[in-house]
Amino acid sequence: MNHIVPKLLIYGDMPQDSILMEMSGIFADFEKGSVPEDELVTRIHRQIKRILEVATDYGFDGNLWQNYLTFLLITSENPFSITCEKVGASVGSVNYFAKGDFRAFKELFDYDFGAMEEKLHIDCFSRITHYQAISKKELMYNKNVSEKVQALSGELAGAKDEQEFFDCVTGFYKAYGVGMFGLNKAFRIQSGDHDGDVTFLPINNMDKVMLDDLIGYELQKKKLVDNTRAFVEGRKCNNVLLYGDSGTGKSTSIKAIVNQFYPDGLRMIEIYKHQFKDLSGVIARIKNRNYKFIIYMDDLSFEEFEVEYKFLKAVIEGGVETKPDNILIYATSNRRHLIKEVWSDRDDMETGGGLHRSDTMEEKLSLVHRFGVTINYSKPTPKEFKEIVLGLAHRSQVAMSDEELLVEANKWELSHGGISGRTAQQFVNYVQSICE
């Protein structure tokens, strides 16, 4: 193995403490015979444990060694892989070097650990190449990553040569992309020590809700779908603000729209208000990728003393740098105008020719005016609330009559915040818990 890893050129720029580099060092010391066997075994077990941790995090089973190598290939963001993501594997000199790397990976895929196991009296490599995971139902992991990695791993294991290996990997890059954006739907960010230095953190347990799960609000959902479809198809579209009463499905609609258009290359990055200073850094990282990104801001509102909205205004429109075509802002808020308004805002009111103008009020309204599409999610009427309750109850197969459901739902909403979609869902959850 220590003779194979140094052959990597395009994929060779990995940390020295990575599993593959550590394994290469272990095999080099094993070959030299200069390190005590018990120390080698300890080092091997340390790397096996790391492979098992990766397998647990992503739900891998079968041949964990090949799964790990596949995971390396599809998460390695380099000029070759990113180019393949955008335009596929084109003809060029770089393909020669890529095939050299894939020849080395093919050797690693087929590597025989038998001699080392026999010499050191261990069987851990044999175990991880025929690994059976514990019940996956008890684990929370990104099933999307697990399925893609294991499917590609099986294809690569069956590849006859580096050309077939090349075709499988580059085909995956073109179909799904490379790195974390190719494997995950949604992300949060973590600010670094310097301005613009951000780390993307995948959200593994995103709600699988779809728009059909949200009962009612058909006009609102249609507006959201139409704008998002135009976005992923490369047509003209707008930033979107979903505003209105709490518990009406604004956040649910955003999650559902990401689930619906994920196969079309849509990804979501959730950003909190205190992270607005990092918006420029986020955009710089994603503007040249072959995906469409929704920057999502939940429950967006500002008190009069908060000035973070100025960062947002500059990013949406008004900054020197044009917002890239592959990025939109979707926000939800309980406030129509986002920024708290007070009577003192009218102190600088100017009146003339029948017109009334206040610079302070114009400043506060200028943010919401940067959202080209505003969608109102208002509290349902009593009739609509009943329809939501019955729809959710029937979908959950609650064993109660409609009349009894509506009587109990009316009692529930009186003591749980009034009528809303959220209240209806909470009521149905409660009924399910007592009926089981």
Short mmCIF file of C-alpha atoms in Angstrom, two decimals:
data_model
loop_
_atom_site.label_atom_id
_atom_site.label_comp_id
_atom_site.label_asym_id
_atom_site.label_seq_id
_atom_site.Cartn_x
_atom_site.Cartn_y
_atom_site.Cartn_z
CA MET A 1 0.00 0.00 0.00
CA ASN A 2 2.86 2.37 0.76
CA HIS A 3 3.94 1.98 -2.88
CA ILE A 4 0.45 2.83 -4.20
CA VAL A 5 -0.58 5.94 -2.25
CA PRO A 6 2.43 8.05 -3.43
CA LYS A 7 1.25 7.51 -7.03
CA LEU A 8 -1.80 9.70 -6.39
CA LEU A 9 -1.45 13.11 -8.05
CA ILE A 10 -4.85 14.78 -8.37
CA TYR A 11 -6.21 13.05 -5.26
CA GLY A 12 -2.94 12.96 -3.36
CA ASP A 13 -3.34 16.29 -1.59
CA MET A 14 -4.92 14.94 1.58
CA PRO A 15 -3.98 15.58 5.22
CA GLN A 16 -1.16 13.49 6.62
CA ASP A 17 -3.41 12.39 9.46
CA SER A 18 -6.11 11.08 7.10
CA ILE A 19 -6.88 7.36 7.32
CA LEU A 20 -5.32 6.55 3.94
CA MET A 21 -2.09 8.42 4.68
CA GLU A 22 -1.82 6.83 8.13
CA MET A 23 -2.38 3.39 6.62
CA SER A 24 0.31 4.03 4.04
CA GLY A 25 2.75 4.91 6.82
CA ILE A 26 1.83 1.78 8.77
CA PHE A 27 2.50 -0.45 5.76
CA ALA A 28 5.81 1.30 5.13
CA ASP A 29 6.94 0.57 8.69
CA PHE A 30 5.64 -3.00 8.43
CA GLU A 31 7.71 -3.56 5.29
CA LYS A 32 10.86 -2.13 6.90
CA GLY A 33 10.42 -4.29 9.98
CA SER A 34 11.76 -1.47 12.14
CA VAL A 35 8.70 -1.07 14.38
CA PRO A 36 7.62 -3.60 17.05
CA GLU A 37 4.63 -5.69 16.00
CA ASP A 38 2.51 -4.73 18.99
CA GLU A 39 2.97 -1.03 18.11
CA LEU A 40 1.91 -1.72 14.52
CA VAL A 41 -1.18 -3.55 15.73
CA THR A 42 -2.10 -0.63 17.97
CA ARG A 43 -1.74 1.81 15.08
CA ILE A 44 -3.78 -0.44 12.78
CA HIS A 45 -6.57 -0.75 15.34
CA ARG A 46 -6.64 3.03 15.68
CA GLN A 47 -7.31 3.42 11.93
CA ILE A 48 -9.82 0.56 11.90
CA LYS A 49 -11.70 2.37 14.65
CA ARG A 50 -11.75 5.54 12.51
CA ILE A 51 -13.14 3.57 9.55
CA LEU A 52 -15.84 2.14 11.82
CA GLU A 53 -16.71 5.66 12.99
CA VAL A 54 -17.16 6.77 9.37
CA ALA A 55 -19.29 3.69 8.73
CA THR A 56 -21.48 4.45 11.75
CA ASP A 57 -21.86 8.12 10.82
CA TYR A 58 -23.03 7.28 7.29
CA GLY A 59 -24.66 3.89 7.74
CA PHE A 60 -22.16 1.87 5.67
CA ASP A 61 -21.95 -1.91 5.70
CA GLY A 62 -20.48 -4.59 3.46
CA ASN A 63 -16.93 -3.72 2.42
CA LEU A 64 -16.09 -0.76 4.65
CA TRP A 65 -12.62 -0.37 3.12
CA GLN A 66 -14.05 0.13 -0.36
CA ASN A 67 -16.82 2.34 1.04
CA TYR A 68 -14.21 4.54 2.68
CA LEU A 69 -12.20 4.86 -0.56
CA THR A 70 -15.40 5.69 -2.47
CA PHE A 71 -16.28 8.32 0.12
CA LEU A 72 -12.83 9.86 -0.41
CA LEU A 73 -13.37 10.02 -4.17
CA ILE A 74 -16.78 11.67 -4.07
CA THR A 75 -15.89 14.20 -1.39
CA SER A 76 -12.56 15.32 -2.88
CA GLU A 77 -13.06 18.81 -4.31
CA ASN A 78 -10.24 19.41 -6.77
CA PRO A 79 -10.06 21.13 -10.18
CA PHE A 80 -10.71 17.86 -12.01
CA SER A 81 -13.74 16.76 -9.95
CA ILE A 82 -15.33 20.23 -9.94
CA THR A 83 -14.90 20.52 -13.73
CA CYS A 84 -16.57 17.12 -14.14
CA GLU A 85 -19.41 18.36 -11.93
CA LYS A 86 -20.00 21.30 -14.26
CA VAL A 87 -19.45 19.89 -17.75
CA GLY A 88 -18.68 16.20 -17.36
CA ALA A 89 -15.46 14.47 -18.35
CA SER A 90 -14.20 16.41 -21.35
CA VAL A 91 -11.23 15.52 -23.52
CA GLY A 92 -8.00 16.91 -22.11
CA SER A 93 -4.54 16.13 -20.80
CA VAL A 94 -5.82 16.10 -17.22
CA ASN A 95 -7.62 12.85 -18.00
CA TYR A 96 -4.24 11.12 -18.31
CA PHE A 97 -3.37 12.06 -14.74
CA ALA A 98 -6.86 11.24 -13.49
CA LYS A 99 -6.69 7.75 -14.97
CA GLY A 100 -3.32 7.28 -13.29
CA ASP A 101 -4.96 8.09 -9.97
CA PHE A 102 -7.87 5.78 -10.69
CA ARG A 103 -5.44 2.98 -11.55
CA ALA A 104 -3.96 3.46 -8.08
CA PHE A 105 -7.42 3.53 -6.48
CA LYS A 106 -8.28 0.32 -8.31
CA GLU A 107 -5.22 -1.29 -6.75
CA LEU A 108 -6.31 -0.02 -3.34
CA PHE A 109 -9.82 -1.39 -3.92
CA ASP A 110 -8.41 -4.84 -4.64
CA TYR A 111 -5.66 -4.74 -2.01
CA ASP A 112 -4.93 -8.04 -0.27
CA PHE A 113 -4.43 -7.56 3.48
CA GLY A 114 -3.82 -11.28 4.03
CA ALA A 115 -0.02 -11.18 4.38
CA MET A 116 -0.10 -8.48 7.06
CA GLU A 117 -2.95 -10.17 8.96
CA GLU A 118 -1.10 -13.49 8.97
CA LYS A 119 2.17 -11.91 10.11
CA LEU A 120 0.60 -9.82 12.89
CA HIS A 121 -2.02 -12.45 13.90
CA ILE A 122 -4.98 -10.10 13.34
CA ASP A 123 -8.21 -10.37 11.34
CA CYS A 124 -9.59 -6.80 11.53
CA PHE A 125 -9.18 -6.16 7.79
CA SER A 126 -11.11 -9.30 6.93
CA ARG A 127 -13.83 -8.21 9.34
CA ILE A 128 -14.32 -4.74 7.85
CA THR A 129 -14.43 -6.07 4.30
CA HIS A 130 -17.40 -8.27 5.25
CA TYR A 131 -19.07 -5.99 7.74
CA GLN A 132 -22.65 -6.27 8.93
CA ALA A 133 -23.99 -3.12 10.55
CA ILE A 134 -26.33 -3.14 13.53
CA SER A 135 -29.95 -2.28 12.85
CA LYS A 136 -29.95 0.94 10.86
CA LYS A 137 -33.38 1.81 12.18
CA GLU A 138 -31.74 2.64 15.51
CA LEU A 139 -29.20 5.01 13.97
CA MET A 140 -29.60 8.54 12.67
CA TYR A 141 -27.44 9.10 9.63
CA ASN A 142 -27.67 10.63 6.19
CA LYS A 143 -29.38 7.89 4.19
CA ASN A 144 -28.83 9.83 0.98
CA VAL A 145 -25.05 9.65 1.46
CA SER A 146 -25.15 6.00 2.50
CA GLU A 147 -27.09 4.85 -0.54
CA LYS A 148 -25.00 6.80 -3.04
CA VAL A 149 -21.65 5.75 -1.59
CA GLN A 150 -22.52 2.08 -1.38
CA ALA A 151 -24.03 2.01 -4.87
CA LEU A 152 -20.93 3.62 -6.41
CA SER A 153 -18.65 1.44 -4.29
CA GLY A 154 -20.24 -1.65 -5.80
CA GLU A 155 -19.75 -0.32 -9.33
CA LEU A 156 -16.12 0.58 -8.71
CA ALA A 157 -15.38 -2.83 -7.16
CA GLY A 158 -16.60 -4.44 -10.39
CA ALA A 159 -14.67 -2.11 -12.71
CA LYS A 160 -12.35 -4.06 -15.03
CA ASP A 161 -9.71 -1.35 -15.45
CA GLU A 162 -8.95 2.33 -14.87
CA GLN A 163 -11.05 3.39 -17.89
CA GLU A 164 -14.18 1.78 -16.47
CA PHE A 165 -13.24 3.20 -13.06
CA PHE A 166 -12.85 6.63 -14.69
CA ASP A 167 -16.26 6.38 -16.38
CA CYS A 168 -18.00 5.44 -13.12
CA VAL A 169 -16.47 8.24 -11.05
CA THR A 170 -16.83 11.01 -13.62
CA GLY A 171 -20.40 9.90 -14.36
CA PHE A 172 -21.18 10.22 -10.67
CA TYR A 173 -19.63 13.71 -10.56
CA LYS A 174 -21.78 14.84 -13.47
CA ALA A 175 -24.98 13.31 -12.11
CA TYR A 176 -24.66 14.25 -8.43
CA GLY A 177 -21.71 16.63 -8.06
CA VAL A 178 -18.74 16.38 -5.77
CA GLY A 179 -18.09 17.08 -2.11
CA MET A 180 -20.67 17.87 0.52
CA PHE A 181 -22.94 19.73 -1.91
CA GLY A 182 -23.28 16.60 -4.03
CA LEU A 183 -24.34 14.47 -1.09
CA ASN A 184 -26.50 16.69 1.12
CA LYS A 185 -29.64 18.78 0.74
CA ALA A 186 -29.20 21.36 3.44
CA PHE A 187 -26.46 23.03 5.47
CA ARG A 188 -25.76 25.37 8.33
CA ILE A 189 -22.61 27.46 8.55
CA GLN A 190 -20.00 27.87 11.23
CA SER A 191 -18.06 31.12 11.35
CA GLY A 192 -14.26 30.96 11.34
CA ASP A 193 -11.66 33.13 12.99
CA HIS A 194 -11.44 35.54 10.04
CA ASP A 195 -14.07 37.44 8.06
CA GLY A 196 -15.44 35.34 5.23
CA ASP A 197 -14.00 32.14 6.71
CA VAL A 198 -16.96 29.77 6.95
CA THR A 199 -17.44 26.03 7.27
CA PHE A 200 -20.51 24.29 5.87
CA LEU A 201 -22.12 21.75 8.21
CA PRO A 202 -24.49 19.24 6.59
CA ILE A 203 -27.94 18.82 8.14
CA ASN A 204 -28.35 15.04 8.23
CA ASN A 205 -31.83 14.73 9.72
CA MET A 206 -33.81 17.18 7.61
CA ASP A 207 -37.58 16.76 7.73
CA LYS A 208 -38.83 14.76 4.71
CA VAL A 209 -42.03 16.80 4.46
CA MET A 210 -43.50 17.47 1.01
CA LEU A 211 -45.86 20.26 -0.06
CA ASP A 212 -48.79 17.83 -0.26
CA ASP A 213 -48.35 17.26 3.48
CA LEU A 214 -49.33 20.90 4.07
CA ILE A 215 -53.11 20.99 3.88
CA GLY A 216 -54.58 24.12 2.35
CA TYR A 217 -52.65 27.22 1.24
CA GLU A 218 -52.80 26.07 -2.38
CA LEU A 219 -52.28 29.54 -3.88
CA GLN A 220 -49.30 30.20 -1.61
CA LYS A 221 -47.72 26.86 -2.48
CA LYS A 222 -48.24 27.46 -6.20
CA LYS A 223 -46.46 30.82 -6.05
CA LEU A 224 -43.54 29.23 -4.22
CA VAL A 225 -43.31 26.29 -6.63
CA ASP A 226 -43.53 28.49 -9.73
CA ASN A 227 -40.73 30.77 -8.53
CA THR A 228 -38.52 27.86 -7.47
CA ARG A 229 -39.07 25.95 -10.70
CA ALA A 230 -38.06 29.02 -12.69
CA PHE A 231 -34.95 29.25 -10.51
CA VAL A 232 -33.76 25.66 -11.04
CA GLU A 233 -34.52 25.91 -14.76
CA GLY A 234 -32.37 29.02 -15.11
CA ARG A 235 -35.24 31.42 -15.84
CA LYS A 236 -35.93 34.80 -14.23
CA CYS A 237 -37.03 34.53 -10.60
CA ASN A 238 -37.15 36.52 -7.37
CA ASN A 239 -36.15 36.40 -3.73
CA VAL A 240 -39.10 35.28 -1.62
CA LEU A 241 -40.51 36.43 1.72
CA LEU A 242 -43.11 34.23 3.40
CA TYR A 243 -44.83 36.24 6.13
CA GLY A 244 -47.85 35.87 8.35
CA ASP A 245 -49.15 34.25 11.50
CA SER A 246 -47.05 31.72 13.38
CA GLY A 247 -47.75 28.02 12.90
CA THR A 248 -49.22 28.42 9.42
CA GLY A 249 -46.61 26.42 7.49
CA LYS A 250 -44.08 28.98 6.29
CA SER A 251 -40.99 27.05 7.39
CA THR A 252 -42.59 23.75 6.38
CA SER A 253 -43.11 25.09 2.87
CA ILE A 254 -39.42 25.98 2.53
CA LYS A 255 -38.30 22.51 3.68
CA ALA A 256 -40.80 20.89 1.33
CA ILE A 257 -39.63 22.94 -1.65
CA VAL A 258 -36.05 21.81 -1.05
CA ASN A 259 -37.14 18.17 -0.87
CA GLN A 260 -39.14 18.55 -4.07
CA PHE A 261 -36.40 20.18 -6.15
CA TYR A 262 -33.34 18.48 -4.66
CA PRO A 263 -33.08 16.09 -7.66
CA ASP A 264 -32.89 19.20 -9.88
CA GLY A 265 -29.79 20.46 -8.08
CA LEU A 266 -31.43 22.66 -5.43
CA ARG A 267 -29.59 23.02 -2.11
CA MET A 268 -30.38 25.07 1.00
CA ILE A 269 -28.07 26.94 3.36
CA GLU A 270 -29.66 28.09 6.62
CA ILE A 271 -28.21 31.28 8.06
CA TYR A 272 -29.06 32.97 11.33
CA LYS A 273 -29.26 36.71 11.90
CA HIS A 274 -25.98 36.94 13.80
CA GLN A 275 -24.22 35.33 10.80
CA PHE A 276 -25.19 37.96 8.23
CA LYS A 277 -21.66 39.33 8.35
CA ASP A 278 -20.56 36.02 6.78
CA LEU A 279 -22.96 36.26 3.83
CA SER A 280 -20.29 37.51 1.44
CA GLY A 281 -18.02 34.61 2.39
CA VAL A 282 -20.83 32.11 1.87
CA ILE A 283 -21.66 33.50 -1.56
CA ALA A 284 -18.00 33.47 -2.58
CA ARG A 285 -17.85 29.74 -1.76
CA ILE A 286 -20.95 28.69 -3.71
CA LYS A 287 -21.24 31.10 -6.64
CA ASN A 288 -19.23 28.94 -9.07
CA ARG A 289 -20.77 25.59 -8.18
CA ASN A 290 -23.13 23.68 -10.44
CA TYR A 291 -26.05 23.89 -8.03
CA LYS A 292 -28.87 26.28 -7.24
CA PHE A 293 -28.71 27.54 -3.66
CA ILE A 294 -31.47 28.93 -1.47
CA ILE A 295 -30.05 30.94 1.41
CA TYR A 296 -32.75 30.41 4.02
CA MET A 297 -33.47 32.77 6.90
CA ASP A 298 -36.13 31.55 9.30
CA ASP A 299 -38.21 33.81 11.53
CA LEU A 300 -36.50 36.92 10.20
CA SER A 301 -37.20 40.16 12.04
CA PHE A 302 -35.26 43.05 13.50
CA GLU A 303 -35.72 45.32 16.46
CA GLU A 304 -35.19 49.01 15.81
CA PHE A 305 -31.73 48.99 17.40
CA GLU A 306 -30.46 46.05 15.29
CA VAL A 307 -28.49 46.96 12.17
CA GLU A 308 -27.74 43.48 10.78
CA TYR A 309 -30.41 44.05 8.14
CA LYS A 310 -28.02 46.41 6.38
CA PHE A 311 -25.76 43.43 5.55
CA LEU A 312 -28.76 41.66 4.07
CA LYS A 313 -29.83 44.65 2.01
CA ALA A 314 -26.38 44.93 0.45
CA VAL A 315 -26.33 41.23 -0.45
CA ILE A 316 -29.80 41.11 -1.97
CA GLU A 317 -29.46 44.27 -4.03
CA GLY A 318 -27.41 47.40 -3.83
CA GLY A 319 -23.90 46.05 -3.34
CA VAL A 320 -21.13 46.58 -5.86
CA GLU A 321 -20.95 42.85 -6.63
CA THR A 322 -23.95 41.39 -8.44
CA LYS A 323 -25.66 38.50 -6.67
CA PRO A 324 -24.86 35.29 -8.62
CA ASP A 325 -27.61 33.70 -10.70
CA ASN A 326 -27.42 30.45 -8.75
CA ILE A 327 -28.40 32.03 -5.42
CA LEU A 328 -31.76 33.19 -4.06
CA ILE A 329 -32.83 34.43 -0.63
CA TYR A 330 -35.90 32.78 0.93
CA ALA A 331 -37.00 34.13 4.31
CA THR A 332 -39.91 33.60 6.69
CA SER A 333 -41.20 36.15 9.17
CA ASN A 334 -44.17 36.89 11.38
CA ARG A 335 -43.73 40.58 10.43
CA ARG A 336 -44.80 41.96 7.09
CA HIS A 337 -42.16 44.71 7.12
CA LEU A 338 -39.44 42.71 8.97
CA ILE A 339 -38.18 45.69 11.02
CA LYS A 340 -40.10 46.85 14.08
CA GLU A 341 -41.86 50.14 13.49
CA VAL A 342 -42.57 52.70 16.21
CA TRP A 343 -44.47 55.99 16.23
CA SER A 344 -41.23 57.96 16.52
CA ASP A 345 -40.39 56.83 12.97
CA ARG A 346 -42.84 59.49 11.81
CA ASP A 347 -41.00 62.34 13.49
CA ASP A 348 -39.24 63.25 10.24
CA MET A 349 -42.42 63.05 8.17
CA GLU A 350 -42.52 65.53 5.29
CA THR A 351 -45.82 66.57 3.76
CA GLY A 352 -46.24 68.28 0.45
CA GLY A 353 -48.61 68.15 -2.49
CA GLY A 354 -50.73 65.57 -0.71
CA LEU A 355 -47.76 63.19 -0.27
CA HIS A 356 -46.35 61.99 3.04
CA ARG A 357 -42.73 60.88 3.24
CA SER A 358 -40.48 59.77 6.10
CA ASP A 359 -36.83 58.87 5.52
CA THR A 360 -36.86 56.59 8.59
CA MET A 361 -39.88 54.66 7.39
CA GLU A 362 -38.47 54.40 3.86
CA GLU A 363 -35.24 52.99 5.28
CA LYS A 364 -37.10 50.33 7.22
CA LEU A 365 -39.33 49.38 4.29
CA SER A 366 -36.44 49.21 1.84
CA LEU A 367 -35.49 45.71 3.02
CA VAL A 368 -38.85 44.07 2.37
CA HIS A 369 -39.03 45.80 -1.03
CA ARG A 370 -35.96 43.78 -2.07
CA PHE A 371 -38.04 40.59 -1.99
CA GLY A 372 -39.69 40.32 -5.40
CA VAL A 373 -42.22 37.75 -4.21
CA THR A 374 -44.05 38.14 -0.91
CA ILE A 375 -46.46 35.39 0.13
CA ASN A 376 -48.94 35.78 2.97
CA TYR A 377 -49.65 32.77 5.22
CA SER A 378 -52.57 33.94 7.33
CA LYS A 379 -54.24 32.12 10.19
CA PRO A 380 -56.87 29.64 8.89
CA THR A 381 -60.56 30.31 9.32
CA PRO A 382 -62.50 28.01 11.67
CA LYS A 383 -63.75 26.07 8.64
CA GLU A 384 -60.21 25.71 7.24
CA PHE A 385 -58.95 24.64 10.67
CA LYS A 386 -61.50 21.83 10.75
CA GLU A 387 -60.43 20.72 7.27
CA ILE A 388 -56.79 20.67 8.36
CA VAL A 389 -57.60 18.63 11.50
CA LEU A 390 -59.63 16.07 9.56
CA GLY A 391 -57.06 15.87 6.77
CA LEU A 392 -54.18 15.23 9.20
CA ALA A 393 -56.24 12.76 11.24
CA HIS A 394 -57.33 10.76 8.19
CA ARG A 395 -53.76 10.68 6.91
CA SER A 396 -52.60 9.36 10.29
CA GLN A 397 -55.51 6.87 10.42
CA VAL A 398 -56.73 8.12 13.79
CA ALA A 399 -59.46 5.82 15.12
CA MET A 400 -62.02 8.50 16.03
CA SER A 401 -65.14 9.76 14.31
CA ASP A 402 -65.02 13.13 12.54
CA GLU A 403 -67.54 14.59 14.97
CA GLU A 404 -65.53 13.53 18.00
CA LEU A 405 -62.31 14.79 16.42
CA LEU A 406 -63.75 18.23 15.79
CA VAL A 407 -65.18 18.53 19.30
CA GLU A 408 -61.85 17.60 20.86
CA ALA A 409 -59.90 19.82 18.43
CA ASN A 410 -62.02 22.79 19.46
CA LYS A 411 -61.23 22.14 23.11
CA TRP A 412 -57.55 21.73 22.27
CA GLU A 413 -57.12 24.97 20.34
CA LEU A 414 -58.77 27.02 23.09
CA SER A 415 -55.95 26.10 25.47
CA HIS A 416 -53.08 25.76 22.98
CA GLY A 417 -52.61 29.06 21.21
CA GLY A 418 -55.61 29.28 18.92
CA ILE A 419 -56.29 27.86 15.46
CA SER A 420 -53.33 27.20 13.17
CA GLY A 421 -51.83 24.37 11.19
CA ARG A 422 -49.29 23.79 13.95
CA THR A 423 -52.04 23.53 16.58
CA ALA A 424 -53.88 21.03 14.38
CA GLN A 425 -50.75 18.89 14.01
CA GLN A 426 -50.07 19.01 17.73
CA PHE A 427 -53.65 17.93 18.42
CA VAL A 428 -53.43 15.00 16.01
CA ASN A 429 -50.10 13.96 17.58
CA TYR A 430 -51.80 14.03 20.98
CA VAL A 431 -54.75 11.96 19.78
CA GLN A 432 -52.42 9.40 18.25
CA SER A 433 -50.52 9.08 21.52
CA ILE A 434 -53.65 8.30 23.54
CA CYS A 435 -55.16 6.00 20.93
CA GLU A 436 -52.12 3.74 20.55
#
